[in-house]
Coordinates of C-alpha atoms in Angstrom, one line a residue:
Chain E
X1 CA -65.3 27.0 -26.5
X2 CA -67.2 26.4 -29.6
X3 CA -68.0 22.7 -30.1
X4 CA -69.8 21.0 -33.0
X5 CA -71.2 17.5 -32.6
X6 CA -72.2 15.6 -35.7
X7 CA -74.8 12.9 -35.7
X8 CA -76.5 10.7 -38.3
X9 CA -79.0 9.4 -35.9
X10 CA -82.7 10.0 -35.7
X11 CA -84.6 11.6 -32.8
X12 CA -81.9 13.7 -31.2
X13 CA -83.6 15.1 -28.1
X14 CA -82.6 17.6 -25.3
X15 CA -81.8 14.7 -22.9
X16 CA -79.3 13.3 -25.4
X17 CA -77.8 16.7 -25.8
X18 CA -77.4 17.1 -22.1
X19 CA -75.6 13.7 -22.0
X20 CA -73.2 14.8 -24.7
X21 CA -72.5 18.1 -22.9
X22 CA -71.6 16.1 -19.8
X23 CA -69.5 13.5 -21.7
X24 CA -67.5 16.3 -23.3
X25 CA -67.1 18.2 -20.1
X26 CA -68.7 21.3 -21.4
X27 CA -69.3 24.3 -19.1
X28 CA -72.3 26.6 -19.4
X29 CA -70.3 29.2 -21.3
X30 CA -69.4 26.7 -24.1
X31 CA -71.4 27.0 -27.3
X32 CA -72.7 23.7 -28.6
X33 CA -73.8 23.3 -32.2
X34 CA -75.3 20.2 -33.8
X35 CA -74.9 19.1 -37.4
X36 CA -77.4 16.4 -38.0
X37 CA -78.6 14.3 -41.0
X38 CA -82.0 13.9 -39.5
X39 CA -84.1 16.6 -37.9
X40 CA -84.1 16.4 -34.1
X41 CA -87.1 14.9 -32.3
X42 CA -87.7 18.2 -30.4
X43 CA -86.4 21.7 -30.2
X44 CA -82.8 21.6 -28.9
X45 CA -81.0 24.1 -26.7
X46 CA -78.3 24.5 -29.4
X47 CA -77.7 25.8 -32.9
X48 CA -78.9 23.0 -35.1
X49 CA -78.1 22.4 -38.8
X50 CA -79.9 19.6 -40.6
X51 CA -78.5 18.3 -43.8
X52 CA -80.6 15.3 -44.7
X53 CA -83.9 14.8 -46.4
X54 CA -86.2 17.7 -45.8
X55 CA -83.5 20.2 -45.6
X56 CA -82.8 23.0 -48.1
X57 CA -80.2 22.8 -50.8
X58 CA -77.5 21.6 -51.3
X59 CA -78.3 18.6 -49.0
X60 CA -81.3 17.7 -51.2
X61 CA -79.2 17.9 -54.3
X62 CA -76.6 15.7 -52.8
X63 CA -79.2 13.3 -51.5
X64 CA -80.5 12.9 -55.0
X65 CA -77.1 12.5 -56.6
X66 CA -76.0 9.8 -54.2
X67 CA -79.2 7.9 -54.0
X68 CA -78.5 4.2 -53.1
X69 CA -75.4 5.1 -51.0
X70 CA -75.3 4.8 -47.3
X71 CA -76.3 7.6 -45.0
X72 CA -72.7 8.1 -44.0
X73 CA -71.6 8.8 -47.6
X74 CA -74.6 11.1 -48.3
X75 CA -74.1 12.9 -45.0
X76 CA -70.4 13.3 -45.7
X77 CA -70.8 14.7 -49.2
X78 CA -73.6 17.0 -48.2
X79 CA -71.5 18.4 -45.3
X80 CA -68.3 18.8 -47.4
X81 CA -70.0 20.6 -50.2
X82 CA -72.1 23.0 -48.1
X83 CA -70.5 26.5 -47.8
X84 CA -72.7 27.1 -44.8
X85 CA -71.5 24.0 -43.0
X86 CA -67.9 24.6 -44.0
X87 CA -68.0 28.1 -42.6
X88 CA -69.6 26.8 -39.4
X89 CA -66.9 24.1 -39.1
X90 CA -64.1 26.6 -39.6
X91 CA -65.3 28.6 -36.7
X92 CA -65.3 25.8 -34.2
X93 CA -62.7 24.8 -31.6
X94 CA -63.7 21.2 -31.6
X95 CA -65.7 18.9 -33.8
X96 CA -66.9 15.4 -32.5
X97 CA -68.7 12.8 -34.6
X98 CA -71.1 11.0 -32.2
X99 CA -71.8 7.9 -34.3
X100 CA -70.1 6.0 -37.1
X101 CA -72.5 7.4 -39.6
X102 CA -71.1 10.8 -39.1
X103 CA -67.4 9.8 -39.3
X104 CA -67.1 10.5 -43.1
X105 CA -68.7 13.9 -42.7
X106 CA -66.3 14.9 -39.9
X107 CA -63.3 13.5 -41.9
X108 CA -64.2 15.2 -45.2
X109 CA -64.7 18.5 -43.4
X110 CA -61.4 18.1 -41.7
X111 CA -59.7 17.5 -45.1
X112 CA -61.2 20.7 -46.5
X113 CA -61.0 23.1 -43.6
X114 CA -58.4 24.0 -41.0
X115 CA -59.5 25.1 -37.6
X116 CA -61.0 22.8 -35.1
X117 CA -59.6 19.6 -33.5
X118 CA -61.6 16.7 -34.9
X119 CA -61.8 13.9 -32.4
X120 CA -63.6 10.7 -32.7
X121 CA -64.4 9.6 -29.1
X122 CA -66.2 11.7 -26.5
X123 CA -63.6 10.8 -23.9
X124 CA -60.7 11.8 -26.1
X125 CA -62.6 14.9 -27.1
X126 CA -63.1 15.9 -23.5
X127 CA -59.3 15.5 -22.9
X128 CA -58.5 17.6 -25.9
X129 CA -60.9 20.3 -24.8
X130 CA -59.4 20.3 -21.3
X131 CA -56.0 20.6 -22.8
X132 CA -57.2 23.6 -25.0
X133 CA -58.6 25.2 -21.9
X134 CA -55.3 24.7 -20.0
X135 CA -53.3 26.2 -22.8
X136 CA -55.7 29.1 -23.1
X137 CA -55.0 30.1 -19.4
Chain T
X1 CA -30.2 -0.3 -0.5
X2 CA -28.7 2.1 -3.0
X3 CA -27.1 0.6 -6.1
X4 CA -23.4 0.1 -5.5
X5 CA -20.6 0.2 -8.0
X6 CA -20.8 -3.0 -10.0
X7 CA -24.4 -3.5 -9.1
X8 CA -26.2 -5.8 -11.6
X9 CA -28.1 -4.1 -14.3
X10 CA -31.7 -5.1 -14.8
X11 CA -33.7 -4.2 -17.9
X12 CA -37.4 -4.4 -16.9
X13 CA -39.8 -4.4 -19.9
X14 CA -43.4 -3.5 -19.3
X15 CA -45.7 -1.8 -21.8
X16 CA -48.0 -0.7 -18.9
X17 CA -46.0 1.4 -16.5
X18 CA -46.9 4.6 -14.6
X19 CA -48.6 6.8 -15.5
X20 CA -50.7 4.0 -17.0
X21 CA -53.6 3.2 -14.7
X22 CA -54.5 -0.3 -16.0
X23 CA -54.7 -3.1 -13.4
X24 CA -51.4 -4.7 -14.0
X25 CA -49.4 -1.5 -13.5
X26 CA -49.1 -2.1 -9.7
X27 CA -47.3 -5.4 -10.3
X28 CA -45.0 -3.7 -12.8
X29 CA -44.3 -0.8 -10.5
X30 CA -43.7 -3.0 -7.5
X31 CA -41.4 -5.4 -9.4
X32 CA -39.1 -2.6 -10.7
X33 CA -39.0 -1.0 -7.3
X34 CA -38.2 -4.2 -5.6
X35 CA -35.1 -4.7 -7.8
X36 CA -34.1 -1.1 -7.2
X37 CA -34.6 -1.5 -3.5
X38 CA -32.3 -4.5 -3.4
X39 CA -29.3 -2.9 -5.0
X40 CA -29.9 -3.5 -8.7
X41 CA -29.5 -0.7 -11.3
X42 CA -32.8 -0.8 -13.0
X43 CA -33.7 0.5 -16.5
X44 CA -37.4 0.3 -17.3
X45 CA -38.3 0.1 -21.0
X46 CA -41.9 1.2 -21.5
X47 CA -44.2 3.3 -23.7
X48 CA -44.3 7.0 -23.9
X49 CA -46.5 8.9 -21.4
X50 CA -48.7 10.0 -24.2
X51 CA -49.7 6.4 -24.8
X52 CA -51.5 6.3 -21.5
X53 CA -52.7 9.9 -21.5
X54 CA -54.2 9.4 -25.0
X55 CA -55.4 5.8 -24.9
X56 CA -55.8 4.1 -21.6
X57 CA -56.2 7.0 -19.1
X58 CA -53.5 7.9 -16.7
X59 CA -52.9 8.2 -13.0
X60 CA -50.1 10.8 -12.8
X61 CA -49.7 10.2 -9.0
X62 CA -48.3 6.8 -9.7
X63 CA -45.2 8.3 -11.3
X64 CA -44.2 9.6 -7.9
X65 CA -43.9 6.1 -6.6
X66 CA -41.3 5.0 -9.1
X67 CA -38.0 4.4 -7.2
X68 CA -35.8 7.5 -7.7
X69 CA -32.8 5.4 -8.9
X70 CA -34.8 3.8 -11.7
X71 CA -34.1 5.1 -15.2
X72 CA -37.2 5.0 -17.4
X73 CA -36.7 4.8 -21.1
X74 CA -39.9 5.5 -23.0
X75 CA -40.4 4.7 -26.7
X76 CA -43.4 5.6 -28.9
X77 CA -46.2 3.2 -29.2
X78 CA -48.7 3.8 -32.0
X79 CA -52.1 2.4 -31.7
X80 CA -53.8 3.1 -35.0
X81 CA -57.2 1.6 -34.0
X82 CA -57.3 3.9 -31.0
X83 CA -56.3 7.0 -33.0
X84 CA -58.9 9.6 -32.0
X85 CA -57.5 12.5 -34.0
X86 CA -59.4 12.3 -37.3
X87 CA -57.1 14.6 -39.0
X88 CA -54.6 11.8 -38.9
X89 CA -56.9 9.2 -40.4
X90 CA -56.0 7.9 -43.9
X91 CA -58.6 8.1 -46.7
X92 CA -58.9 4.3 -46.6
X93 CA -59.8 4.3 -42.9
X94 CA -62.3 7.1 -43.3
X95 CA -63.9 6.1 -46.5
X96 CA -63.7 2.3 -46.4
X97 CA -63.5 1.5 -42.6
X98 CA -64.2 -2.3 -43.0
X99 CA -61.5 -2.7 -45.5
X100 CA -59.1 -0.7 -43.3
X101 CA -59.9 -2.9 -40.3
X102 CA -59.2 -6.1 -42.2
X103 CA -55.9 -4.6 -43.4
X104 CA -55.0 -3.4 -39.9
X105 CA -55.6 -6.8 -38.3
X106 CA -53.2 -8.4 -40.8
X107 CA -50.6 -5.6 -40.4
X108 CA -50.8 -5.9 -36.6
X109 CA -49.7 -9.5 -36.5
X110 CA -47.1 -9.4 -39.2
X111 CA -44.1 -9.1 -36.9
X112 CA -45.6 -10.6 -33.8
X113 CA -48.9 -12.5 -33.3
X114 CA -50.7 -10.0 -31.1
X115 CA -53.4 -7.7 -32.4
X116 CA -52.7 -4.0 -31.6
X117 CA -49.3 -4.7 -30.0
X118 CA -47.5 -6.7 -32.7
X119 CA -46.0 -3.7 -34.5
X120 CA -44.2 -2.7 -31.2
X121 CA -41.8 -5.6 -31.7
X122 CA -39.3 -3.8 -33.9
X123 CA -39.0 -0.5 -31.9
X124 CA -38.9 -2.5 -28.7
X125 CA -36.0 -4.8 -29.9
X126 CA -34.1 -1.8 -31.2
X127 CA -34.5 0.0 -27.9
X128 CA -33.3 -3.0 -25.9
X129 CA -30.2 -3.4 -28.1
X130 CA -29.4 0.4 -27.7
X131 CA -29.7 0.1 -23.9
X132 CA -27.5 -3.0 -23.8
X133 CA -24.9 -1.3 -26.0
X134 CA -24.6 1.8 -23.8
X135 CA -24.8 -0.1 -20.5
X136 CA -24.6 -3.9 -20.7
X137 CA -27.7 -5.6 -19.2
X138 CA -27.2 -8.6 -16.8
X139 CA -30.8 -9.7 -16.7
X140 CA -34.1 -8.9 -18.4
X141 CA -37.5 -9.3 -16.7
X142 CA -40.2 -8.9 -19.3
X143 CA -43.8 -8.6 -18.2
X144 CA -47.0 -9.6 -20.1
X145 CA -49.5 -8.5 -21.0
X146 CA -48.9 -7.6 -23.7
X147 CA -46.8 -10.6 -24.8
X148 CA -44.8 -8.5 -27.2
X149 CA -42.8 -7.3 -24.2
X150 CA -41.0 -10.7 -24.3
X151 CA -39.4 -9.8 -27.6
X152 CA -37.0 -7.4 -25.9
X153 CA -35.8 -10.2 -23.8
X154 CA -35.6 -12.6 -26.7
X155 CA -33.4 -10.3 -28.9
X156 CA -30.9 -9.7 -26.1
X157 CA -30.8 -13.5 -25.5
X158 CA -30.4 -14.2 -29.2
X159 CA -27.7 -11.6 -29.8
X160 CA -25.9 -11.3 -26.4
X161 CA -27.0 -14.4 -24.4
X162 CA -28.5 -12.1 -21.7
X163 CA -30.6 -14.3 -19.4
X164 CA -34.3 -13.4 -18.9
X165 CA -37.4 -13.9 -16.8
X166 CA -40.9 -14.1 -18.3
X167 CA -43.4 -12.6 -15.9
X168 CA -47.0 -13.5 -16.7
X169 CA -50.0 -11.6 -15.3
X170 CA -52.4 -14.0 -16.9
X171 CA -51.2 -16.6 -19.5
X172 CA -50.5 -16.7 -23.2
X173 CA -52.1 -20.0 -24.2
X174 CA -54.5 -20.6 -21.3
X175 CA -57.8 -18.9 -21.0
X176 CA -57.8 -18.3 -17.3
X177 CA -61.5 -17.9 -17.1
X178 CA -62.6 -21.2 -18.6
X179 CA -59.5 -23.3 -18.8
X180 CA -59.6 -23.6 -22.6
X181 CA -56.8 -22.8 -25.0
X182 CA -56.7 -19.3 -26.3
X183 CA -54.7 -20.2 -29.4
X184 CA -54.3 -23.3 -31.7
X185 CA -52.1 -26.1 -30.5
X186 CA -49.1 -26.0 -32.7
X187 CA -50.0 -22.6 -34.0
X188 CA -47.8 -19.5 -34.3
X189 CA -48.4 -18.4 -30.7
X190 CA -47.8 -21.9 -29.3
X191 CA -44.5 -22.4 -31.1
X192 CA -43.3 -18.9 -30.1
X193 CA -44.2 -19.4 -26.5
X194 CA -42.5 -22.8 -26.4
X195 CA -39.3 -21.4 -27.7
X196 CA -39.3 -18.4 -25.3
X197 CA -40.1 -20.6 -22.3
X198 CA -37.3 -23.0 -23.2
X199 CA -34.8 -20.2 -23.2
X200 CA -36.1 -18.5 -20.1
X201 CA -34.2 -18.5 -16.8
X202 CA -37.4 -18.3 -14.8
X203 CA -41.1 -17.9 -15.5
X204 CA -43.4 -16.2 -13.0
X205 CA -47.1 -16.7 -12.6
X206 CA -49.6 -15.0 -10.3
X207 CA -51.0 -18.2 -8.7
X208 CA -50.3 -21.8 -8.3
X209 CA -53.2 -23.0 -10.5
X210 CA -51.7 -21.2 -13.6
X211 CA -48.2 -22.4 -12.7
X212 CA -49.3 -26.0 -12.3
X213 CA -51.1 -25.8 -15.7
X214 CA -47.9 -24.8 -17.3
X215 CA -45.9 -27.4 -15.4
X216 CA -48.2 -30.1 -16.8
X217 CA -47.8 -28.7 -20.3
X218 CA -44.1 -28.2 -20.1
X219 CA -42.9 -30.8 -17.5
X220 CA -39.2 -30.4 -18.5
X221 CA -39.4 -26.7 -17.4
X222 CA -41.2 -27.3 -14.1
X223 CA -38.3 -26.3 -11.9
X224 CA -38.1 -22.9 -13.5
X225 CA -41.7 -22.0 -13.0
X226 CA -42.4 -19.9 -9.9
X227 CA -45.4 -18.3 -8.3
X228 CA -45.0 -14.6 -7.6
X229 CA -48.4 -13.7 -6.3
X230 CA -49.7 -10.2 -6.7
X231 CA -50.1 -9.7 -3.0
X232 CA -51.1 -6.3 -1.7
X233 CA -49.4 -2.9 -1.6
X234 CA -49.1 -1.9 2.1
X235 CA -49.5 1.8 1.2
X236 CA -53.0 1.1 -0.3
X237 CA -54.2 -1.8 1.8
X238 CA -56.4 -1.6 4.8
X239 CA -55.0 -1.3 8.3
X240 CA -55.7 -4.4 10.4
X241 CA -58.6 -4.2 12.8
X242 CA -57.6 -5.9 16.0
X243 CA -60.7 -5.1 18.1
X244 CA -64.4 -5.5 17.7
X245 CA -66.7 -2.6 17.5
X246 CA -69.1 -1.7 20.4
X247 CA -72.0 -4.2 20.7
X248 CA -74.7 -1.6 20.5
X249 CA -73.8 -0.7 16.9
X250 CA -75.2 -2.9 14.1
X251 CA -72.6 -4.8 12.0
X252 CA -71.5 -3.4 8.7
X253 CA -70.6 -6.0 6.0
X254 CA -68.6 -4.5 3.1
X255 CA -67.4 -5.3 -0.4
X256 CA -65.0 -3.3 -2.5
X257 CA -64.4 -4.2 -6.1
X258 CA -65.9 -4.6 -9.5
X259 CA -69.1 -6.7 -9.4
X260 CA -69.6 -7.9 -13.0
X261 CA -72.4 -10.1 -14.1
X262 CA -70.2 -13.1 -13.4
X263 CA -70.2 -12.2 -9.7
X264 CA -73.0 -14.1 -7.8
X265 CA -74.7 -11.0 -6.4
X266 CA -78.2 -12.5 -6.7
X267 CA -77.2 -15.6 -4.7
X268 CA -75.5 -13.4 -2.1
X269 CA -78.5 -11.1 -1.8
X270 CA -80.8 -14.0 -1.2
X271 CA -78.5 -15.5 1.4
X272 CA -78.1 -12.1 3.0
X273 CA -81.9 -11.6 3.4
X274 CA -82.3 -15.1 4.9
X275 CA -79.4 -14.5 7.4
X276 CA -80.6 -11.1 8.4
X277 CA -84.1 -12.2 9.0
X278 CA -83.2 -15.1 11.4
X279 CA -79.9 -14.3 13.1
X280 CA -79.7 -12.0 16.1
X281 CA -76.1 -11.4 15.2
X282 CA -77.2 -9.6 12.1
X283 CA -79.9 -7.5 13.7
X284 CA -79.9 -4.1 11.9
X285 CA -76.8 -5.1 9.9
X286 CA -76.0 -3.6 6.6
X287 CA -74.2 -4.9 3.5
X288 CA -72.5 -2.2 1.5
X289 CA -71.2 -2.8 -2.0
X290 CA -68.5 -0.3 -3.1
X291 CA -66.7 0.1 -6.4
X292 CA -68.4 -0.7 -9.7
X293 CA -71.5 -2.6 -10.8
X294 CA -70.4 -3.8 -14.2
X295 CA -67.3 -2.7 -16.1
X296 CA -68.3 0.9 -16.7
X297 CA -68.5 4.0 -14.7
X298 CA -72.3 4.0 -15.0
X299 CA -73.7 1.1 -12.9
X300 CA -75.2 -1.8 -14.8
X301 CA -78.9 -1.2 -14.7
X302 CA -79.8 -4.9 -14.0
X303 CA -77.3 -5.2 -11.1
X304 CA -78.4 -1.9 -9.7
X305 CA -82.0 -2.9 -9.8
X306 CA -81.1 -6.1 -8.0
X307 CA -79.3 -4.2 -5.2
X308 CA -82.2 -1.7 -4.9
X309 CA -84.7 -4.6 -4.6
X310 CA -82.9 -5.6 -1.4
X311 CA -82.7 -2.0 0.1
X312 CA -85.2 -3.0 2.9
X313 CA -82.8 -5.7 3.9
X314 CA -79.9 -3.3 4.4
X315 CA -78.2 -3.9 1.0
X316 CA -76.8 -0.8 -0.7
X317 CA -74.4 0.3 -3.5
X318 CA -72.1 3.2 -2.5
X319 CA -70.2 3.8 -5.8
X320 CA -66.5 4.0 -6.7
X321 CA -64.0 4.5 -3.9
X322 CA -61.0 6.7 -4.7
X323 CA -57.7 5.0 -4.0
X324 CA -56.9 7.5 -1.3
X325 CA -60.1 6.5 0.6
X326 CA -59.9 2.7 0.4
X327 CA -58.2 2.4 3.8
X328 CA -61.0 4.5 5.4
X329 CA -63.7 2.5 3.7
X330 CA -62.3 -0.8 5.0
X331 CA -62.0 0.7 8.4
X332 CA -65.8 1.2 8.5
X333 CA -66.5 -2.5 7.9
X334 CA -66.9 -5.3 10.5
X335 CA -67.0 -8.1 8.1
X336 CA -65.4 -8.3 4.6
X337 CA -67.5 -9.8 1.7
X338 CA -65.5 -11.5 -0.9
X339 CA -68.0 -12.1 -3.7
X340 CA -66.3 -13.5 -6.8
X341 CA -67.1 -15.2 -10.1
X342 CA -66.0 -18.7 -10.9
X343 CA -62.5 -19.2 -12.3
X344 CA -60.1 -21.9 -11.3
X345 CA -57.2 -19.8 -12.6
X346 CA -58.3 -16.4 -11.5
X347 CA -57.1 -14.8 -8.2
X348 CA -58.7 -11.5 -7.6
X349 CA -56.1 -9.0 -6.3
X350 CA -58.7 -8.1 -3.7
X351 CA -58.1 -11.3 -1.9
X352 CA -54.8 -10.2 -0.6
X353 CA -56.0 -6.8 0.3
X354 CA -58.9 -8.3 2.3
X355 CA -56.5 -10.4 4.4
X356 CA -54.7 -7.2 5.4
X357 CA -57.9 -6.0 7.1
X358 CA -57.8 -8.9 9.7
X359 CA -61.6 -8.9 9.4
X360 CA -63.8 -12.0 9.2
X361 CA -64.0 -12.8 5.4
X362 CA -67.2 -14.3 4.0
X363 CA -66.0 -16.0 0.7
X364 CA -69.1 -16.1 -1.5
X365 CA -67.7 -17.9 -4.5
X366 CA -67.3 -21.3 -6.1
X367 CA -64.9 -23.3 -3.9
X368 CA -62.9 -24.1 -7.0
X369 CA -61.9 -20.4 -7.4
X370 CA -58.2 -19.9 -6.9
X371 CA -59.0 -17.6 -4.0
X372 CA -59.7 -20.7 -1.9
X373 CA -56.0 -21.7 -2.0
X374 CA -55.0 -18.2 -0.8
X375 CA -57.5 -18.1 2.1
X376 CA -57.5 -21.7 3.3
X377 CA -55.4 -21.0 6.4
X378 CA -56.8 -17.6 7.2
X379 CA -58.2 -17.8 10.8
X380 CA -61.4 -15.9 10.1
X381 CA -62.3 -17.4 6.8
X382 CA -66.0 -18.3 6.2
X383 CA -66.3 -20.1 2.9
X384 CA -69.3 -21.7 1.2
X385 CA -69.5 -25.1 -0.3
X386 CA -72.1 -24.0 -2.8
X387 CA -74.0 -20.9 -3.7
X388 CA -77.4 -21.8 -2.3
X389 CA -79.0 -19.1 -0.2
X390 CA -79.1 -21.3 2.9
X391 CA -75.3 -22.1 2.6
X392 CA -74.5 -18.4 2.1
X393 CA -76.7 -17.4 5.0
X394 CA -75.0 -19.9 7.3
X395 CA -71.5 -18.5 6.4
X396 CA -72.8 -14.9 7.0
X397 CA -74.1 -15.9 10.4
X398 CA -70.9 -17.5 11.5
X399 CA -68.9 -14.5 10.3
X400 CA -71.3 -12.1 12.1
X401 CA -70.7 -14.1 15.3
X402 CA -67.0 -13.9 14.8
X403 CA -67.1 -10.2 14.3
X404 CA -68.6 -9.9 17.8
X405 CA -66.6 -12.5 19.5
X406 CA -63.2 -13.0 17.9
X407 CA -60.4 -12.2 20.3
X408 CA -57.6 -9.8 19.7
X409 CA -55.3 -12.9 19.5
X410 CA -57.3 -14.4 16.6
X411 CA -57.4 -11.0 14.8
X412 CA -53.7 -10.7 15.3
X413 CA -53.2 -14.1 13.8
X414 CA -55.2 -12.9 10.8
X415 CA -52.9 -9.9 10.5
X416 CA -49.8 -12.1 10.8
X417 CA -51.3 -14.4 8.1
X418 CA -51.6 -11.5 5.7
X419 CA -48.0 -10.4 6.0
X420 CA -46.9 -13.2 3.7
X421 CA -48.9 -11.5 0.9
X422 CA -47.2 -8.2 1.0
X423 CA -46.2 -7.7 -2.5
X424 CA -42.6 -6.9 -1.7
X425 CA -42.3 -10.1 0.2
X426 CA -43.6 -12.1 -2.7
X427 CA -40.9 -10.7 -4.9
X428 CA -38.0 -10.8 -2.4
X429 CA -37.0 -14.5 -2.9
X430 CA -36.8 -14.2 -6.6
X431 CA -35.0 -10.9 -6.5
X432 CA -32.3 -12.4 -4.3
X433 CA -32.1 -15.6 -6.2
X434 CA -31.6 -13.8 -9.4
X435 CA -29.0 -11.5 -7.9
X436 CA -27.1 -14.6 -6.8
X437 CA -27.4 -15.9 -10.3
X438 CA -25.9 -12.9 -12.0
X439 CA -23.3 -12.0 -9.4
X440 CA -22.3 -15.5 -8.3
X441 CA -23.1 -14.6 -4.6
X442 CA -25.2 -16.9 -2.4
X443 CA -28.8 -15.9 -2.1
X444 CA -29.8 -14.7 1.3
X445 CA -33.3 -16.2 1.2
X446 CA -32.2 -19.4 -0.6
X447 CA -33.1 -21.5 2.4
X448 CA -36.4 -19.8 3.1
X449 CA -39.6 -21.3 2.1
X450 CA -41.2 -19.5 -0.8
X451 CA -44.5 -17.7 -0.1
X452 CA -47.5 -19.0 -1.9

């Protein structure tokens, strides 16, 4: 399964990623990608896409245009207007926002792109993933 | 007893019913089954399976325990605040979550004053009326929580004069933890409860402390208020241990349950250390905590650190015990540890299960806890008058001695004491009295004394 987690938090590290994998019930064959507003604290064993300050366009453009807004709004607009992110999102089986700051990004992407289940709590996401696995067999 | 032609028809209303795995589901399951066992035709009105699969978690094995003659009618229950599928979120919720939450709270209580459950009133009432139309209902038993379940009983009473029972797992107005009021005196909830209580045929509570509180508040209704204790389910409860273990093996003290921060673990541990250091009865003894430390699957770090700091004293935490292994876990104990928080109106369901073990029970809790009333006559009960380490140590020592010396006769007396708390026996007098009420027959247990 291809799973995308979204986070607006700082300092994402490999230990946190391992916790998420466990919470979501991922198996080694599952591919985990991370869409983050902030750069991670260390190199992660996953495909990582950073949208916030310091990233290449269009995140920087959006950041400038929405200056004064909260991170969740800036993250949401940056994600929803990025072709790269939208293509990434389309190819997923499941997308899970891991904090409230990433809810808007997940919802705006879900409005624009068909494809993955978009589930807000890790427990519910794990159940959805298990159901997908069951129906795939 | 299979339902006969002309058997009375019970509508049993419970939001939480298998496969729901919440705590109150065992009472709901046992109540519906008890009526079915005693010749009623039972229709259960509850929420769809998806409600529990999606929101609360489910235990599918519980569905196999529903009496085969029971008809289960499931209606959708929407729980917007718990909706995890973001593709179903409205723009307002996604883009202005605080505004959405305020709006949602108001919408929740528009039809019924209960956040999250209020919107279920209309579908519940409609379903109750449909059921009655197709197969007239003789009696409704509605179980809280949630309190919205009572509205199904109310609508059938208002429109068709069907009599009903209100079954409380906790209370509506009373905060069972601190004795305060949960809602305003004279407020919407209070007025609604007063009207529903006044119409009810019977009202059931889980212990006498809660019943007595309501009897003081509604003295004109006192004779309709009954205790139907939770009791224990024989299929899950421990088997009685009627003999002591060999003297060359150290004693094992055991606790099974959820130890929250309200549970006096620190006081217990201090008393345990004292007793183990000075009493020969406790030489090499161990105290094992099983279940949960805190309310989550991951142990509370502070409670875990506390337990680990007493590791050299034989104190340990073993983790959760699957339902199927509870009997075996109890069988490994020589003394049961009942460590509870304070609460005059709270009776832990574990109390009844503990008595079924016939083991010495060390009751480490405030004497004012409602568990005291349950255990007062238990032959191997070792209570404390306060939570000082010295007091707890003395109770542990007396229990350890009893674990070695109690005769099979005393242990048998413990087993016999526990039988009154079988859940089915708690329900039987009420089931029979209500059958007599709706059929006009004399109740078989009318002359029996009610169990506590």
